[in-house]
XYZ file of C-alpha atoms in Angstrom:
649
model
C -0.104 -0.102 -0.009
C 1.617 3.158 -0.779
C 2.293 5.656 1.964
C 0.156 8.640 2.344
C 1.714 11.880 2.128
C 2.110 13.567 5.587
C -0.019 16.703 4.611
C -2.858 15.165 2.833
C -3.525 12.328 5.543
C -7.614 12.577 6.926
C -6.633 13.743 10.357
C -5.541 17.078 9.375
C -9.263 17.808 8.819
C -9.504 17.736 12.578
C -7.585 20.675 13.196
C -10.943 22.564 11.669
C -14.043 23.292 13.651
C -16.842 20.858 13.819
C -19.416 22.424 10.967
C -16.609 23.259 8.457
C -14.664 19.851 9.137
C -18.611 18.494 8.249
C -18.671 20.491 5.433
C -15.723 19.339 4.402
C -16.037 15.363 4.690
C -19.355 16.259 2.642
C -17.971 17.609 -0.432
C -15.088 15.482 -0.275
C -17.139 12.218 -0.796
C -19.571 13.935 -3.252
C -22.444 13.688 -0.494
C -23.502 17.136 -0.930
C -25.612 19.215 -3.016
C -24.768 22.582 -4.778
C -25.213 24.523 -1.963
C -23.094 22.980 0.257
C -20.596 23.819 -2.939
C -20.798 27.102 -2.526
C -20.709 27.389 1.279
C -17.172 25.512 0.471
C -16.078 27.607 -1.797
C -16.994 30.223 0.484
C -15.325 28.916 3.760
C -11.913 28.628 1.028
C -11.980 32.149 -0.084
C -12.583 34.127 3.667
C -9.657 31.763 4.776
C -7.954 33.081 2.230
C -9.111 36.989 2.789
C -8.236 36.326 6.485
C -4.426 34.993 5.674
C -4.822 32.120 7.101
C -3.147 28.745 5.695
C -5.375 26.492 3.256
C -3.165 23.522 4.663
C -6.099 21.820 6.469
C -8.012 21.485 3.219
C -5.284 19.337 1.449
C -6.791 15.811 2.183
C -10.210 17.441 0.572
C -8.174 18.619 -2.849
C -5.484 15.498 -2.612
C -9.140 13.445 -2.794
C -10.125 15.457 -5.631
C -7.396 15.558 -7.503
C -6.667 12.324 -7.763
C -6.974 11.427 -11.262
C -8.850 7.602 -10.451
C -11.666 9.977 -9.401
C -12.344 12.103 -12.449
C -15.263 11.659 -14.541
C -15.435 9.985 -17.847
C -16.099 12.642 -20.607
C -18.433 10.106 -21.813
C -20.100 9.009 -18.990
C -23.907 8.994 -19.163
C -24.419 6.511 -16.381
C -23.519 8.849 -13.490
C -25.972 11.512 -12.638
C -25.778 14.844 -14.174
C -25.612 16.892 -10.957
C -23.212 14.126 -9.406
C -21.034 14.940 -12.781
C -21.457 18.549 -12.752
C -20.542 18.348 -8.791
C -17.471 16.540 -9.273
C -15.701 19.033 -12.015
C -16.251 21.645 -9.692
C -14.872 20.640 -7.139
C -12.251 19.585 -8.671
C -11.830 22.829 -10.395
C -12.079 24.746 -6.699
C -9.257 22.818 -5.590
C -7.616 23.505 -8.820
C -8.446 27.430 -8.227
C -6.840 27.458 -4.839
C -4.122 25.511 -5.115
C -3.120 27.835 -7.975
C -3.467 30.734 -6.959
C -3.298 30.790 -3.455
C -0.299 28.573 -2.409
C 2.844 27.269 -3.239
C 1.953 23.260 -3.835
C 5.217 21.122 -3.290
C 6.549 18.691 -5.560
C 3.964 15.866 -4.318
C 1.226 18.053 -5.986
C 2.004 18.765 -9.400
C 1.186 15.325 -10.426
C -2.411 15.667 -9.880
C -2.745 19.239 -10.588
C -1.561 18.889 -13.829
C -3.958 15.687 -14.198
C -6.655 17.958 -13.619
C -5.492 20.341 -16.131
C -5.300 17.695 -18.704
C -8.713 16.091 -17.854
C -10.669 20.082 -18.257
C -8.472 20.846 -21.290
C -9.641 17.597 -22.822
C -13.093 18.518 -21.739
C -13.166 22.193 -22.956
C -12.988 20.361 -26.394
C -14.436 16.550 -26.314
C -17.412 17.406 -24.478
C -19.089 20.916 -24.963
C -22.471 19.757 -23.640
C -21.096 20.117 -20.408
C -20.847 23.732 -18.625
C -17.649 23.989 -16.975
C -17.737 27.498 -16.550
C -14.563 29.304 -15.361
C -12.514 25.931 -16.170
C -10.294 27.658 -18.671
C -9.472 30.533 -16.954
C -8.642 28.497 -13.749
C -5.957 26.366 -16.022
C -3.973 29.386 -17.283
C -4.119 30.232 -13.674
C -2.387 27.192 -12.935
C 0.129 28.115 -15.224
C 0.608 31.365 -14.179
C 1.113 30.121 -10.670
C 3.968 27.730 -11.909
C 5.713 31.565 -13.238
C 5.615 33.151 -9.978
C 7.247 30.327 -8.074
C 11.007 31.056 -7.760
C 13.170 28.684 -8.293
C 11.169 25.717 -8.520
C 11.365 25.275 -12.417
C 13.139 22.090 -11.542
C 10.267 20.680 -9.657
C 7.521 20.829 -12.961
C 10.068 21.006 -15.703
C 8.631 17.382 -16.303
C 5.414 19.161 -16.839
C 6.904 21.000 -19.725
C 8.050 17.888 -21.280
C 4.525 16.456 -21.242
C 2.553 16.478 -24.537
C -0.533 17.574 -22.851
C 1.124 20.377 -22.027
C 1.945 21.493 -25.905
C -1.564 20.591 -26.995
C -3.170 22.357 -24.634
C -0.771 25.585 -25.453
C -1.206 24.727 -28.766
C -4.944 24.741 -28.865
C -5.661 27.852 -26.727
C -3.100 30.016 -28.718
C -4.581 28.797 -32.154
C -7.998 30.263 -30.907
C -7.374 32.653 -28.669
C -8.265 35.448 -31.101
C -11.226 33.905 -32.355
C -12.778 32.483 -29.219
C -16.619 32.055 -29.717
C -18.258 34.654 -27.948
C -15.415 37.135 -27.518
C -16.412 40.540 -28.610
C -14.173 43.342 -29.751
C -14.526 47.126 -29.982
C -13.416 49.105 -32.920
C -9.753 49.094 -32.400
C -9.825 45.245 -32.142
C -9.654 44.662 -28.115
C -11.295 42.141 -26.845
C -13.577 42.254 -24.164
C -12.488 40.983 -19.931
C -12.804 37.374 -20.309
C -10.973 36.685 -23.916
C -7.998 39.422 -22.564
C -7.996 37.229 -19.000
C -7.266 33.910 -21.297
C -4.163 36.288 -23.328
C -2.795 36.855 -20.028
C -2.581 33.593 -19.255
C -0.829 32.854 -22.147
C 1.388 35.355 -22.253
C 2.377 34.048 -18.329
C 3.078 30.885 -20.078
C 5.582 32.237 -22.488
C 7.546 33.893 -19.563
C 7.038 30.626 -17.299
C 9.361 29.066 -20.612
C 11.852 31.758 -20.958
C 12.413 31.569 -18.019
C 13.013 28.287 -17.721
C 14.351 27.719 -21.002
C 17.719 28.263 -19.778
C 17.916 24.412 -19.351
C 16.915 23.164 -22.648
C 16.478 24.809 -25.634
C 13.790 22.365 -26.813
C 11.039 23.474 -25.319
C 11.445 27.218 -26.248
C 11.451 25.329 -30.337
C 8.585 23.467 -29.049
C 6.193 26.400 -27.924
C 7.054 28.230 -31.171
C 6.327 25.142 -33.083
C 3.072 23.836 -31.436
C 1.789 27.148 -30.578
C 0.642 27.384 -34.265
C 3.938 29.901 -34.916
C 4.154 33.170 -33.482
C 2.451 35.434 -36.121
C -0.699 34.750 -33.371
C 1.146 36.261 -30.595
C 2.240 39.262 -32.758
C -1.868 39.475 -33.392
C -2.616 39.348 -29.751
C 0.167 42.189 -28.948
C -1.026 44.747 -31.745
C -4.745 44.078 -30.636
C -3.584 44.498 -26.797
C -1.207 46.950 -27.031
C -2.441 49.726 -29.138
C -1.314 53.710 -29.643
C -4.289 56.229 -28.590
C -4.759 58.683 -31.576
C -3.699 60.910 -32.353
C -1.115 61.275 -29.303
C 1.106 58.767 -30.085
C 2.750 59.023 -26.496
C -0.259 57.066 -24.491
C -1.189 53.830 -24.431
C -4.454 51.747 -23.454
C -3.056 48.873 -21.630
C -5.224 45.986 -20.966
C -4.822 44.636 -17.447
C -5.681 40.960 -15.974
C -6.853 40.701 -12.060
C -3.457 41.372 -11.140
C -1.852 44.110 -12.840
C -0.594 45.144 -16.282
C -0.263 41.818 -18.600
C 3.411 40.413 -18.625
C 5.125 41.300 -22.100
C 8.660 40.515 -21.641
C 8.508 37.195 -21.820
C 7.492 36.599 -25.422
C 9.748 39.217 -26.783
C 12.571 37.498 -24.781
C 11.517 33.990 -26.440
C 11.904 35.304 -29.607
C 15.374 36.830 -28.767
C 16.311 33.147 -28.069
C 14.874 32.177 -31.024
C 16.892 33.959 -33.066
C 20.335 32.985 -31.115
C 19.201 29.373 -31.769
C 21.071 28.217 -34.988
C 18.666 24.989 -35.463
C 15.416 27.463 -35.716
C 14.854 28.982 -39.388
C 14.986 32.654 -37.310
C 14.697 34.591 -40.757
C 11.250 33.170 -41.600
C 10.185 33.398 -38.366
C 11.032 37.073 -38.094
C 9.447 37.568 -41.530
C 6.009 35.926 -40.245
C 5.885 38.183 -36.896
C 7.129 41.674 -38.759
C 4.184 40.615 -41.085
C 2.178 39.915 -38.117
C 3.238 43.677 -36.842
C 5.554 42.495 -34.277
C 7.363 44.948 -34.225
C 5.534 48.079 -34.892
C 4.062 46.096 -31.352
C 6.842 46.119 -29.811
C 7.766 49.995 -30.214
C 4.573 50.167 -28.903
C 5.489 48.732 -25.780
C 8.421 50.326 -25.077
C 6.327 53.757 -25.586
C 4.119 52.504 -23.018
C 6.526 51.890 -20.391
C 8.098 54.589 -20.463
C 4.709 56.532 -20.400
C 3.840 55.003 -17.370
C 6.748 56.431 -15.230
C 6.821 53.657 -12.745
C 10.214 52.392 -11.537
C 8.894 48.357 -11.752
C 8.816 49.184 -15.621
C 12.401 50.800 -16.285
C 13.584 47.551 -16.493
C 11.330 45.966 -18.846
C 12.022 48.543 -20.945
C 14.817 48.377 -21.335
C 14.924 44.540 -22.127
C 12.454 45.808 -24.606
C 14.749 47.344 -26.743
C 17.576 44.980 -26.363
C 15.790 42.822 -27.508
C 14.284 45.057 -30.489
C 18.031 45.819 -31.259
C 18.360 42.298 -31.520
C 15.699 41.922 -34.089
C 16.939 45.023 -36.071
C 20.091 43.887 -36.272
C 19.298 40.343 -38.405
C 18.360 42.832 -41.254
C 18.130 46.537 -42.038
C 14.502 45.983 -43.054
C 13.484 45.242 -39.763
C 14.912 48.874 -38.651
C 13.141 50.578 -41.609
C 9.790 49.251 -39.697
C 11.028 50.260 -36.286
C 12.000 53.697 -37.675
C 8.236 53.658 -39.292
C 6.757 52.417 -36.201
C 8.755 56.024 -34.344
C 11.586 54.072 -32.719
C 13.258 57.238 -33.212
C 10.939 59.550 -32.059
C 11.261 57.767 -28.763
C 15.036 57.641 -28.678
C 14.970 61.349 -29.179
C 11.938 61.640 -26.565
C 14.644 59.594 -23.894
C 17.024 62.174 -24.278
C 15.244 65.078 -23.583
C 12.536 63.565 -20.816
C 14.973 61.193 -19.132
C 12.537 61.231 -15.961
C 9.248 60.315 -17.997
C 11.325 57.703 -20.429
C 13.594 56.239 -18.332
C 16.191 54.315 -20.581
C 19.258 53.248 -20.171
C 22.064 55.403 -22.184
C 23.935 52.344 -22.901
C 20.852 50.339 -23.721
C 20.279 53.163 -26.291
C 23.460 53.197 -27.592
C 23.669 49.831 -29.837
C 20.595 51.184 -31.535
C 21.873 54.230 -32.426
C 25.019 52.513 -33.960
C 22.677 50.434 -35.910
C 20.837 52.928 -37.389
C 24.495 54.917 -38.157
C 25.907 52.199 -39.731
C 22.495 51.354 -41.924
C 22.360 55.320 -43.034
C 26.016 54.357 -44.650
C 24.839 51.363 -46.475
C 20.900 51.682 -47.497
C 18.892 55.023 -49.222
C 16.004 53.426 -47.892
C 16.896 53.949 -44.156
C 18.813 57.532 -45.292
C 15.352 58.583 -46.646
C 13.427 57.264 -43.256
C 16.005 59.229 -41.155
C 16.029 61.877 -43.475
C 12.322 62.196 -42.771
C 12.811 61.906 -38.626
C 15.473 64.522 -38.480
C 13.753 67.426 -40.138
C 10.384 67.003 -38.449
C 9.417 69.910 -36.340
C 8.822 67.963 -33.180
C 11.881 67.729 -32.106
C 12.831 70.958 -32.016
C 16.558 72.186 -32.895
C 19.158 70.127 -32.460
C 20.436 72.625 -29.998
C 17.980 71.489 -27.308
C 19.874 67.925 -27.053
C 22.996 69.649 -26.014
C 24.501 68.043 -23.105
C 22.614 64.879 -23.938
C 23.924 61.694 -25.142
C 22.059 61.910 -28.025
C 23.265 65.086 -29.764
C 26.700 63.478 -31.160
C 23.798 60.357 -32.571
C 21.568 63.436 -34.008
C 24.603 65.374 -35.745
C 25.730 62.548 -37.364
C 22.364 61.470 -38.878
C 21.523 65.063 -40.467
C 25.280 64.826 -41.489
C 24.843 61.644 -43.308
C 20.977 62.067 -44.671
C 22.291 65.373 -46.318
C 23.427 62.206 -48.953
C 21.030 61.149 -51.355
C 22.477 57.646 -50.661
C 25.023 56.176 -48.739
C 28.638 56.213 -48.759
C 28.338 52.303 -49.617
C 26.297 52.932 -52.381
C 27.684 55.938 -53.798
C 31.350 54.506 -54.406
C 31.522 52.476 -57.784
C 32.947 48.762 -56.218
C 36.544 48.506 -56.940
C 36.799 45.116 -57.365
C 33.333 43.731 -59.183
C 32.804 40.098 -59.987
C 33.739 40.938 -64.219
C 36.706 42.631 -62.875
C 38.392 39.800 -60.972
C 40.279 36.932 -62.934
C 37.684 33.405 -62.058
C 39.554 29.961 -61.613
C 37.709 26.999 -63.316
C 35.669 25.067 -60.521
C 37.479 21.947 -62.166
C 40.074 21.364 -59.977
C 42.173 19.349 -62.172
C 41.934 22.245 -64.386
C 43.252 25.420 -62.776
C 42.548 28.302 -65.969
C 41.406 31.340 -65.268
C 39.395 33.689 -67.467
C 41.549 35.735 -68.921
C 41.716 34.401 -71.949
C 38.478 32.204 -72.065
C 34.638 32.820 -71.548
C 33.566 30.907 -68.359
C 29.600 29.152 -68.501
C 28.085 29.031 -65.155
C 26.381 25.660 -63.909
C 22.727 25.478 -65.737
C 21.560 24.188 -61.818
C 22.851 25.956 -59.222
C 24.475 29.292 -61.504
C 27.482 29.221 -58.759
C 29.697 27.256 -60.662
C 31.899 28.553 -63.464
C 33.736 26.255 -66.153
C 36.330 27.131 -69.110
C 34.873 23.953 -71.298
C 31.996 21.872 -71.200
C 34.504 18.670 -70.688
C 35.701 20.223 -67.541
C 32.047 20.560 -66.738
C 31.352 17.466 -66.970
C 34.388 15.932 -65.240
C 33.612 17.864 -61.929
C 30.063 16.588 -62.820
C 30.505 12.972 -62.233
C 33.428 13.762 -59.837
C 30.924 14.705 -57.031
C 28.838 17.949 -58.119
C 26.222 15.800 -59.123
C 25.374 15.329 -55.189
C 25.565 19.111 -54.293
C 24.193 21.105 -56.680
C 20.783 21.251 -55.928
C 22.154 22.214 -52.293
C 24.081 24.971 -54.180
C 20.616 26.122 -55.649
C 19.386 26.109 -52.361
C 22.050 28.248 -50.979
C 22.373 30.695 -54.150
C 18.400 31.346 -52.947
C 18.613 31.883 -49.530
C 21.974 34.566 -50.521
C 19.651 36.467 -52.734
C 16.788 36.129 -50.207
C 18.277 37.471 -47.202
C 21.352 39.795 -48.348
C 21.465 42.922 -50.632
C 23.187 42.869 -53.266
C 25.112 46.250 -51.232
C 25.370 43.304 -48.436
C 27.217 40.930 -50.851
C 29.743 43.711 -52.302
C 30.690 44.736 -48.644
C 31.486 41.419 -47.596
C 33.507 40.882 -50.986
C 34.718 44.608 -50.243
C 36.046 43.711 -46.438
C 37.615 40.542 -47.615
C 39.489 41.756 -50.501
C 41.124 44.603 -48.843
C 41.097 42.857 -45.247
C 43.829 40.420 -47.026
C 45.938 42.376 -48.686
C 48.617 42.972 -45.804
C 48.881 39.067 -46.721
C 48.251 38.095 -50.392
C 48.496 40.723 -53.524
C 46.481 39.692 -56.219
C 42.763 38.035 -56.022
C 42.217 35.616 -58.629
C 39.033 34.479 -57.961
C 36.049 34.644 -55.244
C 33.378 32.267 -54.604
C 30.751 34.411 -53.117
C 29.781 33.500 -49.585
C 30.487 30.527 -49.659
C 29.749 26.498 -50.555
C 27.645 24.128 -48.489
C 29.927 21.935 -48.368
C 32.969 23.570 -47.696
C 33.773 25.544 -44.959
C 32.732 28.727 -45.902
C 32.755 31.741 -48.849
C 35.927 31.011 -51.168
C 38.538 33.636 -51.676
C 41.764 33.218 -54.085
C 44.772 34.862 -53.856
C 47.941 34.548 -56.060
C 50.458 34.298 -53.782
C 53.339 33.513 -56.798
C 55.003 36.733 -55.970
C 55.238 35.980 -52.062
C 58.455 34.989 -50.471
C 57.627 31.529 -48.310
C 58.259 33.639 -45.375
C 55.159 35.657 -45.772
C 52.269 32.822 -46.687
C 49.898 32.463 -44.159
C 51.360 29.208 -42.465
C 53.741 30.710 -40.694
C 53.475 32.616 -37.092
C 52.417 35.833 -37.946
C 49.616 38.199 -36.494
C 47.698 41.693 -37.454
C 44.594 43.015 -36.031
C 41.666 44.265 -37.460
C 42.313 47.400 -36.662
C 45.219 47.006 -39.618
C 42.723 45.778 -41.826
C 40.011 48.173 -41.192
C 42.703 50.859 -41.915
C 43.049 49.072 -45.642
C 38.855 49.233 -46.020
C 37.989 52.394 -44.638
C 40.083 54.799 -47.524
C 38.021 53.620 -50.031
C 34.686 55.188 -48.273
C 35.935 58.316 -49.546
C 35.451 61.488 -46.897
C 33.068 59.595 -44.810
C 31.603 61.842 -41.964
C 32.445 58.694 -39.714
C 36.018 59.175 -37.832
C 34.966 56.001 -35.768
C 36.737 52.658 -37.981
C 34.151 50.767 -35.467
C 31.119 51.370 -38.294
C 32.680 48.486 -40.543
C 32.719 46.094 -37.771
C 29.055 47.325 -36.490
C 28.040 46.690 -40.228
C 29.533 43.111 -40.469
C 28.372 42.355 -37.267
C 24.670 42.598 -38.901
C 25.548 40.665 -41.731
C 27.155 37.939 -39.163
C 24.431 38.034 -37.375
C 21.988 37.103 -40.758
C 24.657 34.614 -41.940
C 24.113 32.700 -38.575
C 20.470 32.597 -38.553
C 20.795 31.730 -42.562
C 23.189 29.202 -42.580
C 24.084 27.696 -38.753
C 26.419 29.493 -36.578
C 29.272 27.186 -37.286
C 29.662 27.084 -40.912
C 27.778 30.320 -42.097
C 30.587 32.352 -40.151
C 33.800 30.716 -41.763
C 35.503 32.150 -45.172
C 37.761 29.916 -46.958
C 41.096 31.327 -48.253
C 42.412 29.776 -51.182
C 46.056 30.259 -52.092
C 47.783 29.813 -54.912
C 51.330 29.284 -55.528
C 52.596 27.293 -58.539
C 51.394 24.219 -58.723
C 50.019 23.930 -55.141
C 46.943 25.456 -53.569
C 46.989 26.504 -49.459
C 43.665 26.427 -48.247
C 42.820 28.549 -45.069
C 39.383 28.923 -43.622
C 38.975 32.470 -42.511
C 36.553 32.506 -39.612
C 34.481 35.878 -38.815
C 32.918 35.592 -35.220
C 33.941 36.702 -32.077
C 37.272 35.935 -32.011
C 38.756 36.720 -35.636
C 40.845 34.250 -36.899
C 41.552 31.105 -38.845
C 41.080 27.529 -38.449
C 44.010 24.910 -37.986
C 45.561 23.271 -40.859
C 43.833 20.655 -42.928
C 44.093 19.352 -46.516
C 41.590 21.025 -48.495
C 39.225 18.492 -51.071
C 39.601 17.457 -54.377
C 43.689 18.697 -54.580
C 46.550 16.519 -53.722
C 49.201 19.426 -53.355
C 46.765 21.293 -51.136
C 47.759 22.063 -48.040
C 46.683 24.828 -45.129
C 48.029 27.061 -42.622
C 46.952 29.082 -39.774
C 46.863 32.856 -38.743
C 46.131 34.319 -35.770
C 43.637 37.128 -36.669
C 42.453 39.001 -33.413
C 41.181 42.375 -33.097
C 43.300 45.231 -31.243
C 42.163 45.691 -28.195
C 43.826 49.303 -28.405
C 40.581 49.877 -30.828
C 38.365 49.324 -28.162
C 39.621 52.460 -26.177
C 39.477 54.318 -28.913
C 35.953 54.064 -29.243
């Protein structure tokens, strides 16, 4: 016989007054009517209102949350009154355990079993009126979120398929819930708002526990019908009050403001997870209005003027910064949603919008960097800098925003950015390209090359070379190359690709003298992009295989002069822009391979391949043989960012 937990033994009822003890036993054995259930609920409520413990009622809760006592959904033999009393009593037990106590681990299995039962009952047996059961299920999850340091105790629950089944169903139907009413702004009534509040609590619950396993986060996004639904919820519940654009009508649940951080922090984790298609996720999120909603939330948190919202506001802005760094098109959406005005208001009215300047700085740098590259960002900034509501630039003197605003204004005087104005010095047509048949080695000085009709990435000097390369292995990867090329042109603009080649070529001028070919960003079967340099005129001591070092600061000095007399004195702008590209590379192709560039050096008949890795630590990989060539050698060069450059910034 299984030993009963001490906290649920029947003798604990003896501590209750006689009438209360008699009522509790009657309810526990279902020897009660509707009036008895009402009196029992009133007794629980009065006990909580007097701040007394509910421990004496644990035996009643334990009995009714027993899975063996759950009525069958299709139980037609049991009298309807008894059937309803059983559901109401179990729901009552769940409600008070969820909202007013911190159940120990021995109670979780039974509580969750009833959650699954009620969830199934809502969908499988609509003929039964379970009243407020759905709201209680969400309250149960909300309670999980409030138990600090208890994640390990209910970690098993997040692994349970029924948990994701419930979340998925609720998520998918939260907007279209039968009987939910909308006003002219698309905002739900109070009952539906309470349901949305519970869903957002689930998102926070999973985020704060997902440090244990990212599987939870991916399952939430996939099993819940997509984050586009979440974006629609935020658009509906966090809206600007026309025509002010400074106030927000925040919907509240019974316990205060709806949680806003969990979903966006979850989104940040998904972006950083290299196993998830972050670009597709973000596209759907942005299409549903997610970025606009996030800017709106940041406005609202600052407008409330409460100290407890400052941290949420800063974290929201950090999340927005990470999203905008993924692609400049997301930054453009944020600017159109009023991000620039938000930053300006924060500088002018720090007591109202208390955004930490250290939090604002990354997003400011993103805007400045984008202004040097993309014409659409410049056009949008030109509108924002010229708006009369910001006043003259003199108003910002003494603030961290003043220099940023001057730089933005100077940049917006250009019709197009410096990178767009500057003709690409090393366009593909100007560079000699080697035949992709490794046994050939011809370059296109005298021979016109043709592309592979399938992937349009590899080039050959003749049909014979193309056939030889096809039989030697290209047939296995041609389809992958085509998909790779599609992803490149989907997530990277022509200027992005030009900038990458531009940076690589100029950074390596201190290593190789002549570039004899390049393969863009990379190939799926290798470590990354391919850049070929001619080392035939270099002495062996200067080859990459020797222990030599050069800093990124030195490399950037090779790059920056080609920008012309730009308004930017800070060399860090190159790295800021490349960081945004690197984020897209990781999100599109995975963390490990997309940030690598393969340097192939030609010296006589031999080739030296060295993967060049653009990541937190700039450097080359250890020596290894390149595929397809018996005379291939690989070498290593340590390329580290100069620490003095950080001090200069």
